[in-house]
JSON list of C-alpha atoms in Angstrom, two decimals:
[
{"chain": "A", "resi": 1, "resn": "MET", "atom": "CA", "xyz": [151.71, 137.93, 74.84]},
{"chain": "A", "resi": 2, "resn": "SER", "atom": "CA", "xyz": [149.80, 135.00, 74.32]},
{"chain": "A", "resi": 3, "resn": "LEU", "atom": "CA", "xyz": [147.15, 135.20, 72.04]},
{"chain": "A", "resi": 4, "resn": "THR", "atom": "CA", "xyz": [143.77, 134.13, 71.22]},
{"chain": "A", "resi": 5, "resn": "LEU", "atom": "CA", "xyz": [142.85, 132.33, 67.95]},
{"chain": "A", "resi": 6, "resn": "THR", "atom": "CA", "xyz": [138.24, 133.07, 67.09]},
{"chain": "A", "resi": 7, "resn": "ASP", "atom": "CA", "xyz": [136.34, 134.30, 65.18]},
{"chain": "A", "resi": 8, "resn": "LEU", "atom": "CA", "xyz": [133.16, 136.73, 63.59]},
{"chain": "A", "resi": 9, "resn": "SER", "atom": "CA", "xyz": [130.64, 133.43, 63.47]},
{"chain": "A", "resi": 10, "resn": "ARG", "atom": "CA", "xyz": [132.06, 133.21, 67.73]},
{"chain": "A", "resi": 11, "resn": "ASP", "atom": "CA", "xyz": [132.79, 136.77, 67.97]},
{"chain": "A", "resi": 12, "resn": "PRO", "atom": "CA", "xyz": [130.26, 139.17, 65.86]},
{"chain": "A", "resi": 13, "resn": "TRP", "atom": "CA", "xyz": [131.45, 142.57, 67.64]},
{"chain": "A", "resi": 14, "resn": "LEU", "atom": "CA", "xyz": [134.85, 142.78, 66.26]},
{"chain": "A", "resi": 15, "resn": "ARG", "atom": "CA", "xyz": [133.23, 142.68, 62.53]},
{"chain": "A", "resi": 16, "resn": "PRO", "atom": "CA", "xyz": [134.60, 146.24, 63.23]},
{"chain": "A", "resi": 17, "resn": "GLU", "atom": "CA", "xyz": [138.38, 146.71, 64.64]},
{"chain": "A", "resi": 18, "resn": "THR", "atom": "CA", "xyz": [138.35, 143.06, 62.08]},
{"chain": "A", "resi": 19, "resn": "GLU", "atom": "CA", "xyz": [137.52, 146.44, 58.84]},
{"chain": "A", "resi": 20, "resn": "ARG", "atom": "CA", "xyz": [139.28, 148.76, 60.21]},
{"chain": "A", "resi": 21, "resn": "LEU", "atom": "CA", "xyz": [142.51, 147.15, 60.49]},
{"chain": "A", "resi": 22, "resn": "THR", "atom": "CA", "xyz": [141.84, 146.32, 57.26]},
{"chain": "A", "resi": 23, "resn": "GLY", "atom": "CA", "xyz": [142.66, 149.11, 55.69]},
{"chain": "A", "resi": 24, "resn": "ALA", "atom": "CA", "xyz": [144.58, 150.71, 58.14]},
{"chain": "A", "resi": 25, "resn": "ASN", "atom": "CA", "xyz": [147.27, 148.19, 55.78]},
{"chain": "A", "resi": 26, "resn": "MET", "atom": "CA", "xyz": [146.10, 148.55, 52.61]},
{"chain": "A", "resi": 27, "resn": "PRO", "atom": "CA", "xyz": [146.67, 152.20, 50.36]},
{"chain": "A", "resi": 28, "resn": "GLU", "atom": "CA", "xyz": [143.01, 154.01, 50.72]},
{"chain": "A", "resi": 29, "resn": "PHE", "atom": "CA", "xyz": [142.90, 153.80, 46.90]},
{"chain": "A", "resi": 30, "resn": "MET", "atom": "CA", "xyz": [142.56, 149.85, 47.42]},
{"chain": "A", "resi": 31, "resn": "SER", "atom": "CA", "xyz": [139.52, 149.87, 49.51]},
{"chain": "A", "resi": 32, "resn": "TRP", "atom": "CA", "xyz": [137.34, 151.76, 46.25]},
{"chain": "A", "resi": 33, "resn": "GLU", "atom": "CA", "xyz": [134.84, 150.26, 44.52]},
{"chain": "A", "resi": 34, "resn": "SER", "atom": "CA", "xyz": [135.50, 147.57, 42.31]},
{"chain": "A", "resi": 35, "resn": "PRO", "atom": "CA", "xyz": [133.78, 144.38, 41.69]},
{"chain": "A", "resi": 36, "resn": "GLY", "atom": "CA", "xyz": [134.84, 142.93, 44.80]},
{"chain": "A", "resi": 37, "resn": "ASN", "atom": "CA", "xyz": [135.57, 145.75, 46.46]},
{"chain": "A", "resi": 38, "resn": "TRP", "atom": "CA", "xyz": [131.38, 145.59, 46.13]},
{"chain": "A", "resi": 39, "resn": "ARG", "atom": "CA", "xyz": [130.65, 142.54, 47.88]},
{"chain": "A", "resi": 40, "resn": "TRP", "atom": "CA", "xyz": [133.91, 142.49, 51.10]},
{"chain": "A", "resi": 41, "resn": "HIS", "atom": "CA", "xyz": [131.23, 143.85, 53.23]},
{"chain": "A", "resi": 42, "resn": "GLY", "atom": "CA", "xyz": [128.59, 140.15, 52.21]},
{"chain": "A", "resi": 43, "resn": "MET", "atom": "CA", "xyz": [132.64, 137.99, 52.72]},
{"chain": "A", "resi": 44, "resn": "TYR", "atom": "CA", "xyz": [132.01, 138.53, 56.60]},
{"chain": "A", "resi": 45, "resn": "GLU", "atom": "CA", "xyz": [127.61, 138.28, 56.39]},
{"chain": "A", "resi": 46, "resn": "GLN", "atom": "CA", "xyz": [128.25, 135.06, 54.44]},
{"chain": "A", "resi": 47, "resn": "TYR", "atom": "CA", "xyz": [130.84, 133.64, 56.27]},
{"chain": "A", "resi": 48, "resn": "PRO", "atom": "CA", "xyz": [131.42, 134.45, 59.44]},
{"chain": "A", "resi": 49, "resn": "VAL", "atom": "CA", "xyz": [133.39, 132.03, 60.01]},
{"chain": "A", "resi": 50, "resn": "LEU", "atom": "CA", "xyz": [136.13, 132.18, 56.92]},
{"chain": "A", "resi": 51, "resn": "GLN", "atom": "CA", "xyz": [137.40, 135.95, 59.33]},
{"chain": "A", "resi": 52, "resn": "LEU", "atom": "CA", "xyz": [140.13, 135.21, 61.30]},
{"chain": "A", "resi": 53, "resn": "CYS", "atom": "CA", "xyz": [140.99, 136.72, 64.73]},
{"chain": "A", "resi": 54, "resn": "LEU", "atom": "CA", "xyz": [144.01, 136.58, 66.51]},
{"chain": "A", "resi": 55, "resn": "VAL", "atom": "CA", "xyz": [143.02, 138.90, 69.95]},
{"chain": "A", "resi": 56, "resn": "ASP", "atom": "CA", "xyz": [145.49, 139.64, 73.39]},
{"chain": "A", "resi": 57, "resn": "SER", "atom": "CA", "xyz": [143.17, 139.25, 77.06]},
{"chain": "A", "resi": 58, "resn": "GLU", "atom": "CA", "xyz": [141.59, 142.52, 76.65]},
{"chain": "A", "resi": 59, "resn": "GLY", "atom": "CA", "xyz": [140.01, 141.50, 74.12]},
{"chain": "A", "resi": 60, "resn": "ARG", "atom": "CA", "xyz": [142.66, 143.29, 72.01]},
{"chain": "A", "resi": 61, "resn": "LEU", "atom": "CA", "xyz": [142.34, 142.52, 68.02]},
{"chain": "A", "resi": 62, "resn": "ALA", "atom": "CA", "xyz": [145.87, 141.80, 67.30]},
{"chain": "A", "resi": 63, "resn": "ALA", "atom": "CA", "xyz": [145.56, 140.88, 63.40]},
{"chain": "A", "resi": 64, "resn": "ALA", "atom": "CA", "xyz": [143.45, 139.71, 61.45]},
{"chain": "A", "resi": 65, "resn": "ALA", "atom": "CA", "xyz": [142.62, 137.19, 58.15]},
{"chain": "A", "resi": 66, "resn": "ASN", "atom": "CA", "xyz": [139.66, 136.98, 55.98]},
{"chain": "A", "resi": 67, "resn": "ALA", "atom": "CA", "xyz": [139.37, 133.05, 53.54]},
{"chain": "A", "resi": 68, "resn": "VAL", "atom": "CA", "xyz": [136.22, 131.98, 50.96]},
{"chain": "A", "resi": 69, "resn": "PRO", "atom": "CA", "xyz": [135.38, 129.06, 49.89]},
{"chain": "A", "resi": 70, "resn": "VAL", "atom": "CA", "xyz": [135.82, 128.17, 46.47]},
{"chain": "A", "resi": 71, "resn": "ARG", "atom": "CA", "xyz": [135.77, 125.83, 43.61]},
{"chain": "A", "resi": 72, "resn": "TRP", "atom": "CA", "xyz": [138.94, 125.00, 42.00]},
{"chain": "A", "resi": 73, "resn": "ASP", "atom": "CA", "xyz": [140.83, 121.73, 40.20]},
{"chain": "A", "resi": 74, "resn": "GLY", "atom": "CA", "xyz": [143.25, 121.97, 41.50]},
{"chain": "A", "resi": 75, "resn": "THR", "atom": "CA", "xyz": [145.68, 123.20, 38.15]},
{"chain": "A", "resi": 76, "resn": "ALA", "atom": "CA", "xyz": [146.86, 127.50, 37.53]},
{"chain": "A", "resi": 77, "resn": "GLY", "atom": "CA", "xyz": [144.87, 127.26, 34.23]},
{"chain": "A", "resi": 78, "resn": "GLY", "atom": "CA", "xyz": [141.11, 126.55, 36.33]},
{"chain": "A", "resi": 79, "resn": "LEU", "atom": "CA", "xyz": [142.57, 129.74, 39.35]},
{"chain": "A", "resi": 80, "resn": "PRO", "atom": "CA", "xyz": [140.60, 132.37, 39.59]},
{"chain": "A", "resi": 81, "resn": "ALA", "atom": "CA", "xyz": [141.36, 135.30, 37.89]},
{"chain": "A", "resi": 82, "resn": "GLY", "atom": "CA", "xyz": [142.03, 137.41, 41.03]},
{"chain": "A", "resi": 83, "resn": "THR", "atom": "CA", "xyz": [140.76, 138.04, 44.38]},
{"chain": "A", "resi": 84, "resn": "ASP", "atom": "CA", "xyz": [137.67, 139.85, 42.41]},
{"chain": "A", "resi": 85, "resn": "ASP", "atom": "CA", "xyz": [136.78, 136.90, 40.46]},
{"chain": "A", "resi": 86, "resn": "VAL", "atom": "CA", "xyz": [136.72, 135.44, 44.12]},
{"chain": "A", "resi": 87, "resn": "LEU", "atom": "CA", "xyz": [134.13, 137.76, 45.80]},
{"chain": "A", "resi": 88, "resn": "VAL", "atom": "CA", "xyz": [131.69, 138.29, 42.86]},
{"chain": "A", "resi": 89, "resn": "GLU", "atom": "CA", "xyz": [131.77, 134.53, 42.97]},
{"chain": "A", "resi": 90, "resn": "ALA", "atom": "CA", "xyz": [131.35, 133.66, 47.11]},
{"chain": "A", "resi": 91, "resn": "VAL", "atom": "CA", "xyz": [129.09, 136.19, 48.11]},
{"chain": "A", "resi": 92, "resn": "ASP", "atom": "CA", "xyz": [126.99, 136.70, 44.60]},
{"chain": "A", "resi": 93, "resn": "HIS", "atom": "CA", "xyz": [127.18, 132.73, 44.43]},
{"chain": "A", "resi": 94, "resn": "GLY", "atom": "CA", "xyz": [127.15, 131.79, 47.52]},
{"chain": "A", "resi": 95, "resn": "PRO", "atom": "CA", "xyz": [128.88, 128.90, 48.61]},
{"chain": "A", "resi": 96, "resn": "PRO", "atom": "CA", "xyz": [130.07, 124.98, 46.57]},
{"chain": "A", "resi": 97, "resn": "ASP", "atom": "CA", "xyz": [128.06, 121.87, 47.75]},
{"chain": "A", "resi": 98, "resn": "ARG", "atom": "CA", "xyz": [131.35, 121.31, 48.31]},
{"chain": "A", "resi": 99, "resn": "PRO", "atom": "CA", "xyz": [134.18, 123.40, 48.77]},
{"chain": "A", "resi": 100, "resn": "ASP", "atom": "CA", "xyz": [137.74, 122.27, 46.60]},
{"chain": "A", "resi": 101, "resn": "ALA", "atom": "CA", "xyz": [139.87, 124.68, 48.61]},
{"chain": "A", "resi": 102, "resn": "LEU", "atom": "CA", "xyz": [139.50, 128.29, 51.18]},
{"chain": "A", "resi": 103, "resn": "CYS", "atom": "CA", "xyz": [141.17, 131.27, 49.31]},
{"chain": "A", "resi": 104, "resn": "MET", "atom": "CA", "xyz": [142.77, 133.39, 52.17]},
{"chain": "A", "resi": 105, "resn": "LEU", "atom": "CA", "xyz": [142.15, 137.23, 50.57]},
{"chain": "A", "resi": 106, "resn": "SER", "atom": "CA", "xyz": [144.23, 139.47, 53.76]},
{"chain": "A", "resi": 107, "resn": "VAL", "atom": "CA", "xyz": [146.57, 139.05, 56.30]},
{"chain": "A", "resi": 108, "resn": "SER", "atom": "CA", "xyz": [146.21, 142.17, 58.48]},
{"chain": "A", "resi": 109, "resn": "ILE", "atom": "CA", "xyz": [148.99, 142.35, 61.78]},
{"chain": "A", "resi": 110, "resn": "ALA", "atom": "CA", "xyz": [148.03, 145.92, 63.78]},
{"chain": "A", "resi": 111, "resn": "PRO", "atom": "CA", "xyz": [151.80, 147.39, 64.34]},
{"chain": "A", "resi": 112, "resn": "GLU", "atom": "CA", "xyz": [152.29, 146.56, 67.48]},
{"chain": "A", "resi": 113, "resn": "HIS", "atom": "CA", "xyz": [152.11, 143.24, 66.63]},
{"chain": "A", "resi": 114, "resn": "ARG", "atom": "CA", "xyz": [153.73, 142.24, 63.47]},
{"chain": "A", "resi": 115, "resn": "ALA", "atom": "CA", "xyz": [157.35, 140.42, 63.03]},
{"chain": "A", "resi": 116, "resn": "ALA", "atom": "CA", "xyz": [155.88, 137.74, 66.01]},
{"chain": "A", "resi": 117, "resn": "GLY", "atom": "CA", "xyz": [154.56, 135.29, 64.20]},
{"chain": "A", "resi": 118, "resn": "HIS", "atom": "CA", "xyz": [150.82, 135.75, 63.89]},
{"chain": "A", "resi": 119, "resn": "ALA", "atom": "CA", "xyz": [150.60, 135.74, 60.36]},
{"chain": "A", "resi": 120, "resn": "GLU", "atom": "CA", "xyz": [151.93, 131.88, 60.09]},
{"chain": "A", "resi": 121, "resn": "ARG", "atom": "CA", "xyz": [149.30, 131.29, 62.96]},
{"chain": "A", "resi": 122, "resn": "LEU", "atom": "CA", "xyz": [146.72, 132.25, 60.50]},
{"chain": "A", "resi": 123, "resn": "LEU", "atom": "CA", "xyz": [147.81, 131.12, 57.81]},
{"chain": "A", "resi": 124, "resn": "THR", "atom": "CA", "xyz": [148.17, 127.96, 59.65]},
{"chain": "A", "resi": 125, "resn": "ALA", "atom": "CA", "xyz": [144.79, 127.83, 60.81]},
{"chain": "A", "resi": 126, "resn": "VAL", "atom": "CA", "xyz": [143.13, 127.87, 56.95]},
{"chain": "A", "resi": 127, "resn": "ARG", "atom": "CA", "xyz": [145.09, 125.13, 56.45]},
{"chain": "A", "resi": 128, "resn": "GLN", "atom": "CA", "xyz": [143.79, 123.66, 59.43]},
{"chain": "A", "resi": 129, "resn": "THR", "atom": "CA", "xyz": [140.42, 123.86, 58.49]},
{"chain": "A", "resi": 130, "resn": "ALA", "atom": "CA", "xyz": [141.01, 123.07, 54.60]},
{"chain": "A", "resi": 131, "resn": "ALA", "atom": "CA", "xyz": [142.60, 119.17, 56.01]},
{"chain": "A", "resi": 132, "resn": "ARG", "atom": "CA", "xyz": [139.72, 119.21, 57.90]},
{"chain": "A", "resi": 133, "resn": "GLY", "atom": "CA", "xyz": [137.22, 120.06, 54.51]},
{"chain": "A", "resi": 134, "resn": "ASP", "atom": "CA", "xyz": [139.09, 117.29, 52.98]},
{"chain": "A", "resi": 135, "resn": "MET", "atom": "CA", "xyz": [139.64, 120.21, 50.48]},
{"chain": "A", "resi": 136, "resn": "ARG", "atom": "CA", "xyz": [142.61, 121.04, 48.01]},
{"chain": "A", "resi": 137, "resn": "GLY", "atom": "CA", "xyz": [144.35, 122.75, 50.40]},
{"chain": "A", "resi": 138, "resn": "VAL", "atom": "CA", "xyz": [144.74, 126.89, 50.70]},
{"chain": "A", "resi": 139, "resn": "ILE", "atom": "CA", "xyz": [145.56, 129.37, 47.70]},
{"chain": "A", "resi": 140, "resn": "VAL", "atom": "CA", "xyz": [146.54, 133.03, 48.01]},
{"chain": "A", "resi": 141, "resn": "PRO", "atom": "CA", "xyz": [146.24, 135.89, 46.16]},
{"chain": "A", "resi": 142, "resn": "VAL", "atom": "CA", "xyz": [149.42, 137.67, 46.78]},
{"chain": "A", "resi": 143, "resn": "ARG", "atom": "CA", "xyz": [149.83, 141.28, 47.69]},
{"chain": "A", "resi": 144, "resn": "PRO", "atom": "CA", "xyz": [154.00, 141.52, 47.04]},
{"chain": "A", "resi": 145, "resn": "THR", "atom": "CA", "xyz": [154.57, 143.90, 50.39]},
{"chain": "A", "resi": 146, "resn": "ARG", "atom": "CA", "xyz": [157.93, 145.36, 48.16]},
{"chain": "A", "resi": 147, "resn": "LYS", "atom": "CA", "xyz": [156.42, 146.00, 45.68]},
{"chain": "A", "resi": 148, "resn": "PRO", "atom": "CA", "xyz": [155.28, 149.56, 45.38]},
{"chain": "A", "resi": 149, "resn": "ARG", "atom": "CA", "xyz": [158.50, 150.35, 45.47]},
{"chain": "A", "resi": 150, "resn": "TYR", "atom": "CA", "xyz": [159.18, 149.15, 42.34]},
{"chain": "A", "resi": 151, "resn": "PRO", "atom": "CA", "xyz": [155.92, 149.37, 40.47]},
{"chain": "A", "resi": 152, "resn": "LEU", "atom": "CA", "xyz": [157.79, 149.85, 37.20]},
{"chain": "A", "resi": 153, "resn": "ILE", "atom": "CA", "xyz": [159.05, 146.55, 37.78]},
{"chain": "A", "resi": 154, "resn": "PRO", "atom": "CA", "xyz": [157.42, 143.36, 35.88]},
{"chain": "A", "resi": 155, "resn": "ILE", "atom": "CA", "xyz": [155.35, 141.07, 38.21]},
{"chain": "A", "resi": 156, "resn": "GLU", "atom": "CA", "xyz": [156.05, 137.86, 36.55]},
{"chain": "A", "resi": 157, "resn": "ARG", "atom": "CA", "xyz": [159.96, 139.37, 37.23]},
{"chain": "A", "resi": 158, "resn": "TYR", "atom": "CA", "xyz": [159.57, 140.62, 41.09]},
{"chain": "A", "resi": 159, "resn": "ALA", "atom": "CA", "xyz": [157.86, 137.60, 41.77]},
{"chain": "A", "resi": 160, "resn": "ALA", "atom": "CA", "xyz": [161.18, 135.30, 40.39]},
{"chain": "A", "resi": 161, "resn": "TRP", "atom": "CA", "xyz": [163.83, 138.15, 42.60]},
{"chain": "A", "resi": 162, "resn": "ARG", "atom": "CA", "xyz": [165.60, 136.60, 44.88]},
{"chain": "A", "resi": 163, "resn": "ARG", "atom": "CA", "xyz": [168.14, 137.36, 47.14]},
{"chain": "A", "resi": 164, "resn": "PRO", "atom": "CA", "xyz": [172.21, 136.41, 47.58]},
{"chain": "A", "resi": 165, "resn": "ASP", "atom": "CA", "xyz": [171.04, 133.33, 50.03]},
{"chain": "A", "resi": 166, "resn": "GLY", "atom": "CA", "xyz": [168.93, 132.04, 47.71]},
{"chain": "A", "resi": 167, "resn": "THR", "atom": "CA", "xyz": [165.54, 133.11, 49.39]},
{"chain": "A", "resi": 168, "resn": "CYS", "atom": "CA", "xyz": [162.44, 135.12, 47.92]},
{"chain": "A", "resi": 169, "resn": "PHE", "atom": "CA", "xyz": [162.82, 139.06, 47.82]},
{"chain": "A", "resi": 170, "resn": "ASP", "atom": "CA", "xyz": [159.90, 139.15, 49.03]},
{"chain": "A", "resi": 171, "resn": "PRO", "atom": "CA", "xyz": [159.50, 139.39, 52.65]},
{"chain": "A", "resi": 172, "resn": "TRP", "atom": "CA", "xyz": [155.43, 138.27, 52.49]},
{"chain": "A", "resi": 173, "resn": "LEU", "atom": "CA", "xyz": [156.32, 136.12, 50.21]},
{"chain": "A", "resi": 174, "resn": "ARG", "atom": "CA", "xyz": [159.31, 134.31, 51.01]},
{"chain": "A", "resi": 175, "resn": "THR", "atom": "CA", "xyz": [157.22, 133.86, 53.49]},
{"chain": "A", "resi": 176, "resn": "HIS", "atom": "CA", "xyz": [154.69, 131.74, 52.15]},
{"chain": "A", "resi": 177, "resn": "LEU", "atom": "CA", "xyz": [156.71, 129.62, 50.13]},
{"chain": "A", "resi": 178, "resn": "GLU", "atom": "CA", "xyz": [159.50, 129.36, 53.14]},
{"chain": "A", "resi": 179, "resn": "LEU", "atom": "CA", "xyz": [156.59, 127.08, 55.25]},
{"chain": "A", "resi": 180, "resn": "GLY", "atom": "CA", "xyz": [155.46, 125.07, 51.88]},
{"chain": "A", "resi": 181, "resn": "ALA", "atom": "CA", "xyz": [153.08, 127.05, 49.47]},
{"chain": "A", "resi": 182, "resn": "ARG", "atom": "CA", "xyz": [153.87, 126.44, 45.75]},
{"chain": "A", "resi": 183, "resn": "GLN", "atom": "CA", "xyz": [153.84, 129.85, 43.03]},
{"chain": "A", "resi": 184, "resn": "LEU", "atom": "CA", "xyz": [152.03, 128.95, 40.58]},
{"chain": "A", "resi": 185, "resn": "GLY", "atom": "CA", "xyz": [151.34, 132.25, 38.42]},
{"chain": "A", "resi": 186, "resn": "ILE", "atom": "CA", "xyz": [150.29, 135.45, 38.77]},
{"chain": "A", "resi": 187, "resn": "ALA", "atom": "CA", "xyz": [147.25, 137.66, 38.81]},
{"chain": "A", "resi": 188, "resn": "GLU", "atom": "CA", "xyz": [147.40, 139.82, 36.40]},
{"chain": "A", "resi": 189, "resn": "ARG", "atom": "CA", "xyz": [144.34, 142.15, 36.65]},
{"chain": "A", "resi": 190, "resn": "SER", "atom": "CA", "xyz": [143.43, 140.31, 40.92]},
{"chain": "A", "resi": 191, "resn": "LEU", "atom": "CA", "xyz": [141.47, 143.43, 41.36]},
{"chain": "A", "resi": 192, "resn": "VAL", "atom": "CA", "xyz": [140.38, 146.47, 39.64]},
{"chain": "A", "resi": 193, "resn": "ILE", "atom": "CA", "xyz": [139.67, 150.14, 40.28]},
{"chain": "A", "resi": 194, "resn": "ARG", "atom": "CA", "xyz": [138.37, 152.03, 37.52]},
{"chain": "A", "resi": 195, "resn": "GLN", "atom": "CA", "xyz": [137.25, 155.98, 38.71]},
{"chain": "A", "resi": 196, "resn": "PRO", "atom": "CA", "xyz": [136.89, 159.29, 36.89]},
{"chain": "A", "resi": 197, "resn": "VAL", "atom": "CA", "xyz": [140.12, 161.79, 36.26]},
{"chain": "A", "resi": 198, "resn": "ALA", "atom": "CA", "xyz": [139.43, 164.28, 39.40]},
{"chain": "A", "resi": 199, "resn": "ARG", "atom": "CA", "xyz": [138.68, 161.48, 42.02]},
{"chain": "A", "resi": 200, "resn": "TRP", "atom": "CA", "xyz": [141.78, 159.99, 41.58]},
{"chain": "A", "resi": 201, "resn": "GLU", "atom": "CA", "xyz": [143.45, 163.66, 41.74]},
{"chain": "A", "resi": 202, "resn": "GLU", "atom": "CA", "xyz": [142.20, 164.19, 44.85]},
{"chain": "A", "resi": 203, "resn": "ALA", "atom": "CA", "xyz": [143.93, 161.48, 46.29]},
{"chain": "A", "resi": 204, "resn": "LEU", "atom": "CA", "xyz": [147.41, 162.18, 45.41]},
{"chain": "A", "resi": 205, "resn": "GLY", "atom": "CA", "xyz": [146.95, 165.76, 45.55]},
{"chain": "A", "resi": 206, "resn": "HIS", "atom": "CA", "xyz": [148.12, 166.73, 42.16]},
{"chain": "A", "resi": 207, "resn": "PRO", "atom": "CA", "xyz": [147.02, 167.29, 38.48]},
{"chain": "A", "resi": 208, "resn": "LEU", "atom": "CA", "xyz": [146.93, 164.26, 35.95]},
{"chain": "A", "resi": 209, "resn": "PRO", "atom": "CA", "xyz": [147.31, 166.25, 33.11]},
{"chain": "A", "resi": 210, "resn": "GLY", "atom": "CA", "xyz": [146.97, 164.11, 30.05]},
{"chain": "A", "resi": 211, "resn": "PRO", "atom": "CA", "xyz": [147.29, 159.98, 29.17]},
{"chain": "A", "resi": 212, "resn": "GLY", "atom": "CA", "xyz": [149.26, 158.09, 30.59]},
{"chain": "A", "resi": 213, "resn": "ASP", "atom": "CA", "xyz": [150.88, 156.10, 33.19]},
{"chain": "A", "resi": 214, "resn": "TYR", "atom": "CA", "xyz": [151.70, 158.25, 36.59]},
{"chain": "A", "resi": 215, "resn": "ALA", "atom": "CA", "xyz": [153.24, 156.75, 39.37]},
{"chain": "A", "resi": 216, "resn": "LEU", "atom": "CA", "xyz": [150.23, 155.60, 43.06]},
{"chain": "A", "resi": 217, "resn": "PRO", "atom": "CA", "xyz": [152.08, 155.86, 46.11]},
{"chain": "A", "resi": 218, "resn": "GLY", "atom": "CA", "xyz": [150.58, 152.32, 47.94]},
{"chain": "A", "resi": 219, "resn": "GLY", "atom": "CA", "xyz": [150.35, 150.89, 44.34]},
{"chain": "A", "resi": 220, "resn": "LEU", "atom": "CA", "xyz": [151.91, 147.44, 42.95]},
{"chain": "A", "resi": 221, "resn": "VAL", "atom": "CA", "xyz": [151.36, 148.85, 39.48]},
{"chain": "A", "resi": 222, "resn": "PRO", "atom": "CA", "xyz": [151.52, 151.87, 37.86]},
{"chain": "A", "resi": 223, "resn": "LEU", "atom": "CA", "xyz": [147.83, 154.53, 37.49]},
{"chain": "A", "resi": 224, "resn": "ARG", "atom": "CA", "xyz": [146.96, 154.60, 33.83]},
{"chain": "A", "resi": 225, "resn": "VAL", "atom": "CA", "xyz": [145.00, 157.71, 32.81]},
{"chain": "A", "resi": 226, "resn": "ALA", "atom": "CA", "xyz": [143.53, 157.09, 29.75]},
{"chain": "A", "resi": 227, "resn": "ASP", "atom": "CA", "xyz": [141.51, 160.20, 27.05]},
{"chain": "A", "resi": 228, "resn": "ASP", "atom": "CA", "xyz": [138.07, 159.55, 27.52]},
{"chain": "A", "resi": 229, "resn": "GLY", "atom": "CA", "xyz": [138.83, 160.74, 31.93]},
{"chain": "A", "resi": 230, "resn": "HIS", "atom": "CA", "xyz": [138.57, 157.93, 33.87]},
{"chain": "A", "resi": 231, "resn": "GLY", "atom": "CA", "xyz": [142.24, 156.25, 36.12]},
{"chain": "A", "resi": 232, "resn": "THR", "atom": "CA", "xyz": [142.90, 152.16, 35.50]},
{"chain": "A", "resi": 233, "resn": "TYR", "atom": "CA", "xyz": [144.86, 150.91, 39.02]},
{"chain": "A", "resi": 234, "resn": "ALA", "atom": "CA", "xyz": [144.82, 147.45, 37.70]},
{"chain": "A", "resi": 235, "resn": "GLU", "atom": "CA", "xyz": [146.62, 145.15, 40.20]},
{"chain": "A", "resi": 236, "resn": "PRO", "atom": "CA", "xyz": [148.46, 142.02, 40.09]},
{"chain": "A", "resi": 237, "resn": "ASN", "atom": "CA", "xyz": [148.92, 139.59, 42.37]},
{"chain": "A", "resi": 238, "resn": "VAL", "atom": "CA", "xyz": [151.41, 136.59, 42.80]},
{"chain": "A", "resi": 239, "resn": "TRP", "atom": "CA", "xyz": [149.42, 132.91, 43.29]},
{"chain": "A", "resi": 240, "resn": "VAL", "atom": "CA", "xyz": [150.32, 130.49, 45.87]},
{"chain": "A", "resi": 241, "resn": "HIS", "atom": "CA", "xyz": [149.32, 127.01, 47.09]},
{"chain": "A", "resi": 242, "resn": "HIS", "atom": "CA", "xyz": [149.46, 125.88, 51.04]},
{"chain": "A", "resi": 243, "resn": "ALA", "atom": "CA", "xyz": [148.65, 121.40, 50.39]},
{"chain": "A", "resi": 244, "resn": "PRO", "atom": "CA", "xyz": [146.74, 120.72, 53.11]}
]
């Protein structure tokens, strides 16, 4: 099926569908309050041209990607702390006078359109935008798709796993590396969600009787419950860089 590439500056009516698709591709708790999530809508308002959409011949949304401009000196040490940090800077302070790079925060594909190369097409489009702007390329805080199956494995070790043929174990991280990305490091606390234990209990459907680490369906790492009555999910991501 042929899909047309557009963005929210040209087709703002796609915004509700884009938000729904992005949310449907994540565990529900990932949309709860965090420094970055509080500013997610601001990203749509300030950078609509960087919110890309693939639509079919009837105008139905098949895939979407979200990106913002960032300051970045090109070094691993100069990377942002993660998605929260990127969104706080981009929304609260506005675009840099001359962005150093683009940060692609998410890619979402409708179930019936998966495994058709649409994620790769969106990533290529973001890279081309960065190249036209004479930037250092695109940085991505990758959320490894298979990591929720291995929440107790440290993300550094998981990101280093390889299949028997030598390729990266994680499918989404492997896609980036096969497209020429370079793995730069780990964002240990890319997105941090801290909520009362009662809210976590309601979402999980069972009690969390005391402090400790608890399995969290869809989480890359366990939920950590403290003795102050709050539980914190601190998601790690893997930073990769696509050169222009």
